[in-house]
CSV table of C-alpha atoms (C1' of nucleotides) in Angstrom, one decimal:
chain,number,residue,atom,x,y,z
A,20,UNK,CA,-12.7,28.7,8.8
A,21,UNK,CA,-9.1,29.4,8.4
A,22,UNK,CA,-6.7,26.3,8.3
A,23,UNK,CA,-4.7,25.1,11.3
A,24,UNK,CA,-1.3,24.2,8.9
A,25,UNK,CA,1.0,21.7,10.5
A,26,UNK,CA,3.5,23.2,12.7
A,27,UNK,CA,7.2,23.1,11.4
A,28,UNK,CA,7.9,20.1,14.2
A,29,UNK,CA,4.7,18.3,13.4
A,30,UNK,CA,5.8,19.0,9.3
A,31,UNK,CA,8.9,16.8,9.9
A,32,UNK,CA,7.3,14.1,12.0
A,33,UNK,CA,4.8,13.7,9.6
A,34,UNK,CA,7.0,13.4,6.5
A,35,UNK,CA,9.5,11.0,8.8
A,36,UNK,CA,6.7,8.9,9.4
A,37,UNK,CA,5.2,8.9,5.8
A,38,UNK,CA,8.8,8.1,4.7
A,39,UNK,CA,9.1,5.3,7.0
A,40,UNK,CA,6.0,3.7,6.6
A,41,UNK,CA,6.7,3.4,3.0
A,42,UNK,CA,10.1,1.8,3.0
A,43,UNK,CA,9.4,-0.4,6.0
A,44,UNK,CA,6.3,-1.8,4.0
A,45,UNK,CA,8.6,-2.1,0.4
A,46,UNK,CA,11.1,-3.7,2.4
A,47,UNK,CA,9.2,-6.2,4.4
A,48,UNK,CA,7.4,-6.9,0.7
A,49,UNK,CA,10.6,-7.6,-0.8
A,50,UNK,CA,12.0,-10.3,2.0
A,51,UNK,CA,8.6,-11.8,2.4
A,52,UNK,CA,7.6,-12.3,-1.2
A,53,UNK,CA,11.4,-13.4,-1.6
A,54,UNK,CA,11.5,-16.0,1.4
A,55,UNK,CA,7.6,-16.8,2.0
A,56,UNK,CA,6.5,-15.9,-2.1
A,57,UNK,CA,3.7,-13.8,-1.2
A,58,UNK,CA,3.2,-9.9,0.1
A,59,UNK,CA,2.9,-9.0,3.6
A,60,UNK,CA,-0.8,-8.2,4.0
A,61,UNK,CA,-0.9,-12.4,2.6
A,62,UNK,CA,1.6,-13.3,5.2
A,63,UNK,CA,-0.1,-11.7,8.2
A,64,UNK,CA,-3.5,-13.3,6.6
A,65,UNK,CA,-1.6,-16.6,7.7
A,66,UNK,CA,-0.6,-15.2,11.0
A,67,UNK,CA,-3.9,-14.0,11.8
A,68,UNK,CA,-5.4,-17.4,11.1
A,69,UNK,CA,-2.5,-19.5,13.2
A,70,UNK,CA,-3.8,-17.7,16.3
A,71,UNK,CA,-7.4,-18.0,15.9
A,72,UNK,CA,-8.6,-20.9,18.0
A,73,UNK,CA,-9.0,-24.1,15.3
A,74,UNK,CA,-6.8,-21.6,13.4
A,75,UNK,CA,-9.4,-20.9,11.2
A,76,UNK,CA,-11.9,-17.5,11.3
A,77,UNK,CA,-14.9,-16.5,9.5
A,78,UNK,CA,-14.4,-14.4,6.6
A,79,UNK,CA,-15.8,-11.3,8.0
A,80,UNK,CA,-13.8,-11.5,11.3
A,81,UNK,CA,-10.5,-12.2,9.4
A,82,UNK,CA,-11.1,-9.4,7.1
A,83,UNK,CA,-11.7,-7.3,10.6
A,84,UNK,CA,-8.8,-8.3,11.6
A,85,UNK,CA,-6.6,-7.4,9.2
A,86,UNK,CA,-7.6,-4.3,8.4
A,87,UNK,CA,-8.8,-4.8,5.0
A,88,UNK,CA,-12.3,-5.2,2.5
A,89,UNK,CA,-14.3,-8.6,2.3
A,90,UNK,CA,-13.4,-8.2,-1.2
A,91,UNK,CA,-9.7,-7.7,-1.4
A,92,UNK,CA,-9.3,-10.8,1.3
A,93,UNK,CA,-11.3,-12.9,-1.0
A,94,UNK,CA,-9.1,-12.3,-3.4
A,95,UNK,CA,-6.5,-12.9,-1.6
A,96,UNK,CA,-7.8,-16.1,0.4
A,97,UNK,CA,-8.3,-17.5,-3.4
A,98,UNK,CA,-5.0,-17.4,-3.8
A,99,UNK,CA,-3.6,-18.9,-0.6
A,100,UNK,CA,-6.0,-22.0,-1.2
A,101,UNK,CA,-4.4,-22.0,-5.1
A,102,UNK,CA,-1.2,-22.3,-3.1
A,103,UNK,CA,-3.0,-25.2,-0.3
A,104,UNK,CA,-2.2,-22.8,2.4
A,105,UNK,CA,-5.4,-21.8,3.4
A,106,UNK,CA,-9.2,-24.6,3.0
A,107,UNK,CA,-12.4,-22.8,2.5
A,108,UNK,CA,-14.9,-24.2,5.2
A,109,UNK,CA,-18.5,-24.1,5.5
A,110,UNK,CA,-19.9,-22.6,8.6
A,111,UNK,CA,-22.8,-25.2,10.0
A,112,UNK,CA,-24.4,-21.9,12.1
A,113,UNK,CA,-25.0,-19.8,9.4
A,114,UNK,CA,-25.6,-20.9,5.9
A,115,UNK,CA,-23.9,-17.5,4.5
A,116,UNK,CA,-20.5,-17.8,6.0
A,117,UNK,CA,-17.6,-19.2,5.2
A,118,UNK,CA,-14.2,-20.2,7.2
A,119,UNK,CA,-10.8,-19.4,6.2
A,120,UNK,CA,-8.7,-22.3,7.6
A,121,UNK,CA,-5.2,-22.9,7.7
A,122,UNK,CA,-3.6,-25.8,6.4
A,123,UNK,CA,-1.0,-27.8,8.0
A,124,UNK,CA,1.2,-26.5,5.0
A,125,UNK,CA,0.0,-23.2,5.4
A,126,UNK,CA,1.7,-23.7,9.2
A,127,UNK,CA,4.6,-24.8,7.5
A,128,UNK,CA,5.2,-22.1,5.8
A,129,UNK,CA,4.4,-19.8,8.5
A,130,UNK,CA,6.9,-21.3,10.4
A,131,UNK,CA,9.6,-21.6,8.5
A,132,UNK,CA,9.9,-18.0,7.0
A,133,UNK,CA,8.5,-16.2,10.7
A,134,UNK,CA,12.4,-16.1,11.6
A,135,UNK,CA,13.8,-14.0,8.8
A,136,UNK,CA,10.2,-12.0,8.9
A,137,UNK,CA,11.1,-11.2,12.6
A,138,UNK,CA,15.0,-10.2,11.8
A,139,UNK,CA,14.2,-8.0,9.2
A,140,UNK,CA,11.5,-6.4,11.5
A,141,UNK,CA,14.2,-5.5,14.5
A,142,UNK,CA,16.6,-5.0,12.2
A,143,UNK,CA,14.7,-2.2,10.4
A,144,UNK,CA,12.4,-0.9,13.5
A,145,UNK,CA,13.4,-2.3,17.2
A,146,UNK,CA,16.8,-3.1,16.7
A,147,UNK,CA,17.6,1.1,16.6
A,148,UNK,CA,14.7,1.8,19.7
A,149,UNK,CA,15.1,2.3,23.1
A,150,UNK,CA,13.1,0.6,25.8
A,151,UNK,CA,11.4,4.2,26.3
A,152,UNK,CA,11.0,4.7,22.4
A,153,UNK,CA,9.1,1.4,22.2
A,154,UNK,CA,6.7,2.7,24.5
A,155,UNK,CA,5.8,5.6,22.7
A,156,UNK,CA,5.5,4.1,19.5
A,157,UNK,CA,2.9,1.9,21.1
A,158,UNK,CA,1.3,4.6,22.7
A,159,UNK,CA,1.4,7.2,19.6
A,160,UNK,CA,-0.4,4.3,17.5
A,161,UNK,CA,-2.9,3.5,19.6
A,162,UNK,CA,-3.2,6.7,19.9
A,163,UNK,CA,-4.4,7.1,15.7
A,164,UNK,CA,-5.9,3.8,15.6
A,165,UNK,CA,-8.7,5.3,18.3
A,166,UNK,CA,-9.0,7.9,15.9
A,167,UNK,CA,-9.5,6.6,13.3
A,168,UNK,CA,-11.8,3.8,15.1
A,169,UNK,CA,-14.2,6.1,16.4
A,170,UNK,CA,-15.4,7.6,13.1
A,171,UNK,CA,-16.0,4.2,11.0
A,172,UNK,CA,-19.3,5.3,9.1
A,173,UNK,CA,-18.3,9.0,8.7
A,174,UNK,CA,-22.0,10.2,8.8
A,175,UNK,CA,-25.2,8.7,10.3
A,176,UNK,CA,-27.0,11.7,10.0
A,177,UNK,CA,-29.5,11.0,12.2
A,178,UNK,CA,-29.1,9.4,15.7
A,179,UNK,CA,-26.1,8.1,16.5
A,180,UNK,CA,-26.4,4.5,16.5
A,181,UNK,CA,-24.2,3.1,19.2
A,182,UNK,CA,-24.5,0.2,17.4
A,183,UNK,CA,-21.8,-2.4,19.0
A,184,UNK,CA,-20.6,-5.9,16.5
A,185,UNK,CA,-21.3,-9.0,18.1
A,186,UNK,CA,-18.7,-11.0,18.7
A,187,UNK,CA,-18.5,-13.8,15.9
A,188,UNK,CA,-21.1,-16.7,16.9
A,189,UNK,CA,-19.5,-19.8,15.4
A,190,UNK,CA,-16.1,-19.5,15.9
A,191,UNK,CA,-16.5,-20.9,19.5
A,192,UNK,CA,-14.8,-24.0,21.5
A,193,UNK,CA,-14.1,-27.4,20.0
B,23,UNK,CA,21.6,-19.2,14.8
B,24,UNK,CA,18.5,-19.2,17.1
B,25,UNK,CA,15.5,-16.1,16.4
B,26,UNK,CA,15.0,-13.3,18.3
B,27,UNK,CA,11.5,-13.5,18.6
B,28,UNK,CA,9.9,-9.8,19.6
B,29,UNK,CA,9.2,-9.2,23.2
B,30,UNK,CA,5.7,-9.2,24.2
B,31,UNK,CA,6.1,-4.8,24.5
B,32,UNK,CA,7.4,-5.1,21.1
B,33,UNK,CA,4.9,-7.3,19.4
B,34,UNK,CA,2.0,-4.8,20.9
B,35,UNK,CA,4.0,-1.9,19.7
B,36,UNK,CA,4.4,-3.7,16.3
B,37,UNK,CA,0.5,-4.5,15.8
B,38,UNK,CA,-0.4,-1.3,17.1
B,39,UNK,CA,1.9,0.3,14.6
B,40,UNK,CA,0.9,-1.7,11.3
B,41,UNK,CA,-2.8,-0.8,12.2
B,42,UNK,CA,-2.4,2.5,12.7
B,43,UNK,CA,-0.1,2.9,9.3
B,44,UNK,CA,-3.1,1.3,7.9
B,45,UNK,CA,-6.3,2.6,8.7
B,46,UNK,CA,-4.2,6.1,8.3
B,47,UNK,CA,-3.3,5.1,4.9
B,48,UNK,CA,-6.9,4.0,4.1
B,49,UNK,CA,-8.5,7.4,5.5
B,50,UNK,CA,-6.5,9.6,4.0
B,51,UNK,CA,-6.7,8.1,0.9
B,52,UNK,CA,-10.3,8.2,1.0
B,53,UNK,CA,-10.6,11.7,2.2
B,54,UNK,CA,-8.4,12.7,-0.9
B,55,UNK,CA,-10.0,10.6,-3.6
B,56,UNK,CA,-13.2,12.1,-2.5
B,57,UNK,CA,-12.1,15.6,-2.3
B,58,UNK,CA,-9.5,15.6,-5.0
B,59,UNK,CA,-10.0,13.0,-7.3
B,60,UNK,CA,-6.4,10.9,-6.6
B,61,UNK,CA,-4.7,8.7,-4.0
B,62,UNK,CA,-2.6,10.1,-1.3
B,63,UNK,CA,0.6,8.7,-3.7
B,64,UNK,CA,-0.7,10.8,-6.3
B,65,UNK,CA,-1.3,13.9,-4.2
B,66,UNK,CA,2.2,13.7,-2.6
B,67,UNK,CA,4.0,13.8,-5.7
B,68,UNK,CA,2.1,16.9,-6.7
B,69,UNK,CA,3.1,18.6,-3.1
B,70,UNK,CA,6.6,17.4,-3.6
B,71,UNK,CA,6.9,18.9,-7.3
B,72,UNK,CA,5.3,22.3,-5.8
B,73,UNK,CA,8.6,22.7,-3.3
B,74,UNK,CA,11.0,21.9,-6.1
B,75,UNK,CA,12.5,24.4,-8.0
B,76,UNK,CA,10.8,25.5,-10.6
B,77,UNK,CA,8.2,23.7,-9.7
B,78,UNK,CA,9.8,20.3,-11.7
B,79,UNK,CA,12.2,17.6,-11.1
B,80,UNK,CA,13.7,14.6,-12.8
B,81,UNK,CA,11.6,11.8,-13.1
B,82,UNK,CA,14.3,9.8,-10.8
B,83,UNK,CA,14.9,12.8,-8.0
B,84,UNK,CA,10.5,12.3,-8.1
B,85,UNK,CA,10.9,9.5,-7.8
B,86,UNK,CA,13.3,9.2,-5.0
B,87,UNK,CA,11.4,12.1,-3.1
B,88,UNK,CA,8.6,9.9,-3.0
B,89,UNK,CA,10.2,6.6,-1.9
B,90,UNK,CA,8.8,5.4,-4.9
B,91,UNK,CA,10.0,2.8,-8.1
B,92,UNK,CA,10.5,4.6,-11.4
B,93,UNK,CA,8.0,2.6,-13.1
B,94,UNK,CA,5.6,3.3,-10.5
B,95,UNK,CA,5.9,7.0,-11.3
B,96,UNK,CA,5.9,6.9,-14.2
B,97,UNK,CA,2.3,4.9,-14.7
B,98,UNK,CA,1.2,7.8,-12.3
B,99,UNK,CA,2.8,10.8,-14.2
B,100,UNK,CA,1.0,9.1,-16.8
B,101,UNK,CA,-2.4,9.7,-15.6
B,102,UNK,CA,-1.3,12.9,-14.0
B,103,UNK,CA,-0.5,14.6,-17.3
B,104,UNK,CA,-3.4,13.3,-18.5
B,105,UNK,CA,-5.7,15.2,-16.2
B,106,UNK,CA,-3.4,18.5,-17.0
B,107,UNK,CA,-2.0,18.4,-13.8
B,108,UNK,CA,1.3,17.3,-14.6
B,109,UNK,CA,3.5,18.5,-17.8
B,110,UNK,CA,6.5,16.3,-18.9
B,111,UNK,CA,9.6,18.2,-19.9
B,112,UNK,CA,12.8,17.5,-21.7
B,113,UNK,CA,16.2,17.6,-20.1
B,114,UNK,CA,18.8,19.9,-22.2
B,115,UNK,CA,21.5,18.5,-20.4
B,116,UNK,CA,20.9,14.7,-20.4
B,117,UNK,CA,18.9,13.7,-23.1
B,118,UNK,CA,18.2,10.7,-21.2
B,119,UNK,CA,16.3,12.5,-18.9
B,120,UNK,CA,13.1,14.2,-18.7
B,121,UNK,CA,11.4,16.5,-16.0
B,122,UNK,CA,7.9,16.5,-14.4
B,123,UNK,CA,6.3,19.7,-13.8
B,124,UNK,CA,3.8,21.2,-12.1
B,125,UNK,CA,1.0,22.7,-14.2
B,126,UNK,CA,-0.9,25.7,-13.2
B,127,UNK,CA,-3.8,23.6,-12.6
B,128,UNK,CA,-1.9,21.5,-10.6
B,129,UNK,CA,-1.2,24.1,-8.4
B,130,UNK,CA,-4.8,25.2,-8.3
B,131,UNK,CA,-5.8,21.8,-7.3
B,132,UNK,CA,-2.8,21.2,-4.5
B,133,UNK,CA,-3.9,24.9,-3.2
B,134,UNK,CA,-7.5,24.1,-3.0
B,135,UNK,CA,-7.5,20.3,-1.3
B,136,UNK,CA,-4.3,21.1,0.7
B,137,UNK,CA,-6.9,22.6,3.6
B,138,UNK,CA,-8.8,19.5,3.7
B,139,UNK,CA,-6.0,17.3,3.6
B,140,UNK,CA,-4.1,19.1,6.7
B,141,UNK,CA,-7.6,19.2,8.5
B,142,UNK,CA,-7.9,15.1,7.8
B,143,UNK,CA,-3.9,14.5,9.3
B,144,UNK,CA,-4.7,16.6,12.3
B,145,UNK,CA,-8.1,14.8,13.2
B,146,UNK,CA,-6.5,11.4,12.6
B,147,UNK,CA,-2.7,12.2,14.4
B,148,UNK,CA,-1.6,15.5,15.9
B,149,UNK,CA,-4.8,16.1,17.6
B,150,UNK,CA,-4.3,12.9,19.8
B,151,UNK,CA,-0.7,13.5,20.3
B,152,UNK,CA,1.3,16.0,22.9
B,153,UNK,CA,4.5,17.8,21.4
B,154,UNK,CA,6.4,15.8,23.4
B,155,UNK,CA,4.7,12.2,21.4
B,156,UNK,CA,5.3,14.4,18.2
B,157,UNK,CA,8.8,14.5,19.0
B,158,UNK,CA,9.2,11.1,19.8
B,159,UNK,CA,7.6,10.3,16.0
B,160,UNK,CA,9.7,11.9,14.2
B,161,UNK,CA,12.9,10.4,16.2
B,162,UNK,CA,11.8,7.2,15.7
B,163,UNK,CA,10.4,7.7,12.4
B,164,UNK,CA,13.7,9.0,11.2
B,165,UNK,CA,15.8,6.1,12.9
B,166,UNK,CA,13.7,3.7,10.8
B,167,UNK,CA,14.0,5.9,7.6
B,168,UNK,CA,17.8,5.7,8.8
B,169,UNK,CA,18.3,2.4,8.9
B,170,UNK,CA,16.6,1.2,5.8
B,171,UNK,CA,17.9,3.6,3.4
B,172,UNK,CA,21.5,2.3,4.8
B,173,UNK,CA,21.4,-0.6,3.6
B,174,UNK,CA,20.2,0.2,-0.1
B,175,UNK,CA,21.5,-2.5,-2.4
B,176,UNK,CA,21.8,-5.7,-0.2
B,177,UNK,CA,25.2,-7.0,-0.6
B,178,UNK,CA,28.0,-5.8,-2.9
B,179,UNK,CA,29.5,-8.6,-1.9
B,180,UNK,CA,32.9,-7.7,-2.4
B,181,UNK,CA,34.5,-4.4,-1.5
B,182,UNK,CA,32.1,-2.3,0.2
B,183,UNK,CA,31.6,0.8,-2.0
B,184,UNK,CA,30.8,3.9,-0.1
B,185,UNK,CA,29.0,4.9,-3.5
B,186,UNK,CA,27.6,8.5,-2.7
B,187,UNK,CA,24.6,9.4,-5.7
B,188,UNK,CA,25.9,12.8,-7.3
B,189,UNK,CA,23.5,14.9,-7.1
B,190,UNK,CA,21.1,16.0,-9.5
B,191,UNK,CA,23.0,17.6,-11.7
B,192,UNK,CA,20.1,19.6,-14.2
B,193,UNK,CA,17.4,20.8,-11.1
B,194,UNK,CA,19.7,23.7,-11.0
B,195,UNK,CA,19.1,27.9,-11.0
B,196,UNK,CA,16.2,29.6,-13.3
C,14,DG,C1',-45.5,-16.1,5.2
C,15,DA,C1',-44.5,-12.4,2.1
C,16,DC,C1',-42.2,-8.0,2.1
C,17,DG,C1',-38.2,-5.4,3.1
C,18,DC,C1',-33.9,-4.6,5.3
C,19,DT,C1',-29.4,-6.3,6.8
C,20,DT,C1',-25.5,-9.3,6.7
C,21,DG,C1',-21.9,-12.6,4.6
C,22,DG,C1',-19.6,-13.3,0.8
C,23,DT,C1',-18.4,-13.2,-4.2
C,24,DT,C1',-17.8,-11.3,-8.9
C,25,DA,C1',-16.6,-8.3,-12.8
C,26,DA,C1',-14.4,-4.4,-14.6
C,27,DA,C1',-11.4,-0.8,-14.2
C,28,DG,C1',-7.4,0.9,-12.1
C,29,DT,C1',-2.9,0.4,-9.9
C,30,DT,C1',1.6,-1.8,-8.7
C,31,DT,C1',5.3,-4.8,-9.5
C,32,DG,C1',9.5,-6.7,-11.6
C,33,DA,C1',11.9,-7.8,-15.4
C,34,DA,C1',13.2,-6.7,-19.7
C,35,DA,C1',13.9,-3.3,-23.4
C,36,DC,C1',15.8,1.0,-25.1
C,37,DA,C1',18.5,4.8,-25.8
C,38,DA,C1',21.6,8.3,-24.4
C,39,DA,C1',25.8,9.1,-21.9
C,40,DC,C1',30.1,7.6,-20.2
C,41,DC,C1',34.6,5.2,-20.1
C,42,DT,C1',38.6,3.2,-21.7
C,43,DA,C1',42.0,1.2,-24.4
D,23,DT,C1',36.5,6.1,-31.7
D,24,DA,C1',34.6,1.4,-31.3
D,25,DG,C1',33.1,-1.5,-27.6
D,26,DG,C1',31.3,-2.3,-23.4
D,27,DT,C1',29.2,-0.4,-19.2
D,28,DT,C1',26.3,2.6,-16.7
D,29,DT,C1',22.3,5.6,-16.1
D,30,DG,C1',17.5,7.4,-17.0
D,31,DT,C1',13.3,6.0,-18.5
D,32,DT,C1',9.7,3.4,-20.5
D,33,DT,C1',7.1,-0.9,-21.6
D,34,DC,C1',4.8,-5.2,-20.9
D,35,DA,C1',2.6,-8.9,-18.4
D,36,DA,C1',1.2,-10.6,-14.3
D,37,DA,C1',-0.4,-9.8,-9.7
D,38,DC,C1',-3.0,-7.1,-6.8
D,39,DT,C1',-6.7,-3.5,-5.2
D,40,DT,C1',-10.9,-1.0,-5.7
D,41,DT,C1',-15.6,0.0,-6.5
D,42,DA,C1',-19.9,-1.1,-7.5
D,43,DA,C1',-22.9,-4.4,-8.2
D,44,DC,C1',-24.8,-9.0,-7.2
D,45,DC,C1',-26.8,-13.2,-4.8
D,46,DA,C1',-28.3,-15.7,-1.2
D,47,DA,C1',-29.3,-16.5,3.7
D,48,DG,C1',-30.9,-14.5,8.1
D,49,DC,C1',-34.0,-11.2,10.5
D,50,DG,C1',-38.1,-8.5,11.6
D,51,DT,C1',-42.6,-7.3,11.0
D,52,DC,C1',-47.0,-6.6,9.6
DNA sequence: GACGCTTGGTTAAAGTTTGAAACAAACCTA
DNA sequence: TAGGTTTGTTTCAAACTTTAACCAAGCGTC
C-alpha cells in the first residue's frame, strides 16, 4: 500500500501545531512551576479535584480525567500530599480504592495562582483568536480527541467488546 | 487589576484542546516507540536533521528547530549516537561548536518508519478534518507559535533591544 | 468456597527532562 | 593583549515519566 504523504497545506499545519503545542506547554510550565511550584499536568490535578463534587475523586477517575497512567498520578498525587495539597482517603464502598482529596490549602493555592495561570493562557492562545477562530479550535480538537477515543485498546482481536465504564460508584451525593 | 477569567466557549475550546494535544502526544509516541524504537522528540529531530543541509546542524540551530533546551538535546543526541543513528561533528569555524549529523542508518530508519508515522497523523488528525479546519490549524497554530516566541526573554527591563539572532553562520554550502 | 479473571492501586528500576552551574572558545575593548 | 563578557555546549543532581511487575480486593462460576 502506497503512502498517502501529507499534503504541502496539511505539512505546515502540522508543524504549526507541533510547534505550538510545545511552547505553549514549556511556557505554561515555566509560569506555573514559578508562581504555583509545580508543573501543569500537577496544577490541573488540583483543578480537576476542586470541581469534583466533595472535591475529591477516586484515583482511577482522576487519572481518566486527566489524561494520564494510574502510575504517573500516583506519583504525582504523593507529592501533592508531601506538599498538604491533596489527603489520601479511603473509599468505604470498595476496599481497593482510594480518594484523592483536596485540601483546603490545596484550594488556596489553586486560587491564588488560577489568575496569572488564566493571563498567561489568553495571552499566549485567546488573546490573538477571533470569536470564529475559537470555534474551530474547539471543533478541530474534538475532532482528534474522537479519534483518538475510539481506538483505546488498539486490537481486541476477537469480538468487539462494546464494553462501556461504569460511571464511578462511590463518588456520589453527600 | 481584576482576571479575565475565560469565557465558557473558551474554557471548552481550552479543555478540548489540552486533551487532544495529549492523547495525540501519547499515540504517536506510542505508535513510534513500537515501530521505531524512540519517542516522537527523538524521531523529529532525526526528520529535522534529514532537511538540513548536509544532513547536520549545530547542536543550538537543532536545538532551536525542535523548540527544545540544549541540554535536553543533548542527553538525546547522546542516546542517538549511541544507537548509530546520530554522528557528532566538529565545527571548523567555531571551535565552540559542534554539529549533529545524520548517519546512513539514520536515514534508513527515518525512510522506513516515516510511512507508519504519516499513516498514524492522518488516522488521528487530517482524516477528521476538512481543508478548510486544516486551514484554520495552521492560522491559529501559527498565531500562538507567534505570540510566544515574541516575547522570548521576559523583560529586559530597561531599553528594549530588538536583538535579531545572526544566523547560523557555519550550516553553510558543501 | 476455591479457582481464575478483572479491577484499583502501588512499587521498583530504568529512562528522560529540567535548571543551574561549569567550562571553554570566541569576542570586545581599553 | 589582558580582562571581562558573551556564546555554545556539557555536566550534574533532582524531579518526573514509563514500563513492567506486584498485591490485594471484588466478581463469577463451577
Amino acid at each position: 500500500m502506497t503512502t498517502r504523504w501529507l499534503t504541502g497545506k496539511e505539512q505546515r499545519a502540522w508543524r504549526a501545531y507541533i510547534a505550538a503545542t510545545h511552547l505553549l506547554e514549556d511556557a505554561i510550565d515555566r509560569q506555573l512551576q514559578q508562581d504555583a511550584g509545580m508543573p501543569h499536568l500537577y496544577y490541573s490535578i488540583l483543578a480537576n479535584l476542586s470541581e469534583a463534587p466533595e472535591r475529591r475523586l477516586r484515583m482511577t477517575d482522576l487519572a481518566e480525567k486527566s489524561k494520564i497512567t494510574r502510575s504517573r498520578l500516583t506519583y504525582a498525587v504523593t507529592r501533592l500530599e508531601k506538599d498538604g495539597l491533596i489527603r489520601r482517603e479511603d473509599c468505604q464502598w470498595d476496599k481497593r480504592s482510594s480518594f484523592a482529596a483536596l485540601t483546603d490549602e490545596g484550594m488556596a493555592v489553586l486560587e491564588r495562582t488560577a489568575p496569572g495561570h488564566v493571563e498567561t493562557v489568553r495571552a499566549a492562545v485567546f488573546d490573538h483568536l477571533s470569536e470564529e477562530q475559537v470555534e474551530r479550535l474547539e471543533e478541530i480538537s474534538s475532532a482528534i480527541v474522537r479519534a483518538l477515543e475510539g481506538e483505546e485498546t488498539p486490537r481486541p482481536t476477537s469480538d468487539e467488546v462494546p464494553w462501556r465504564r461504569r460511571s464511578s460508584p462511590c463518588s456520589g451525593s453527600s
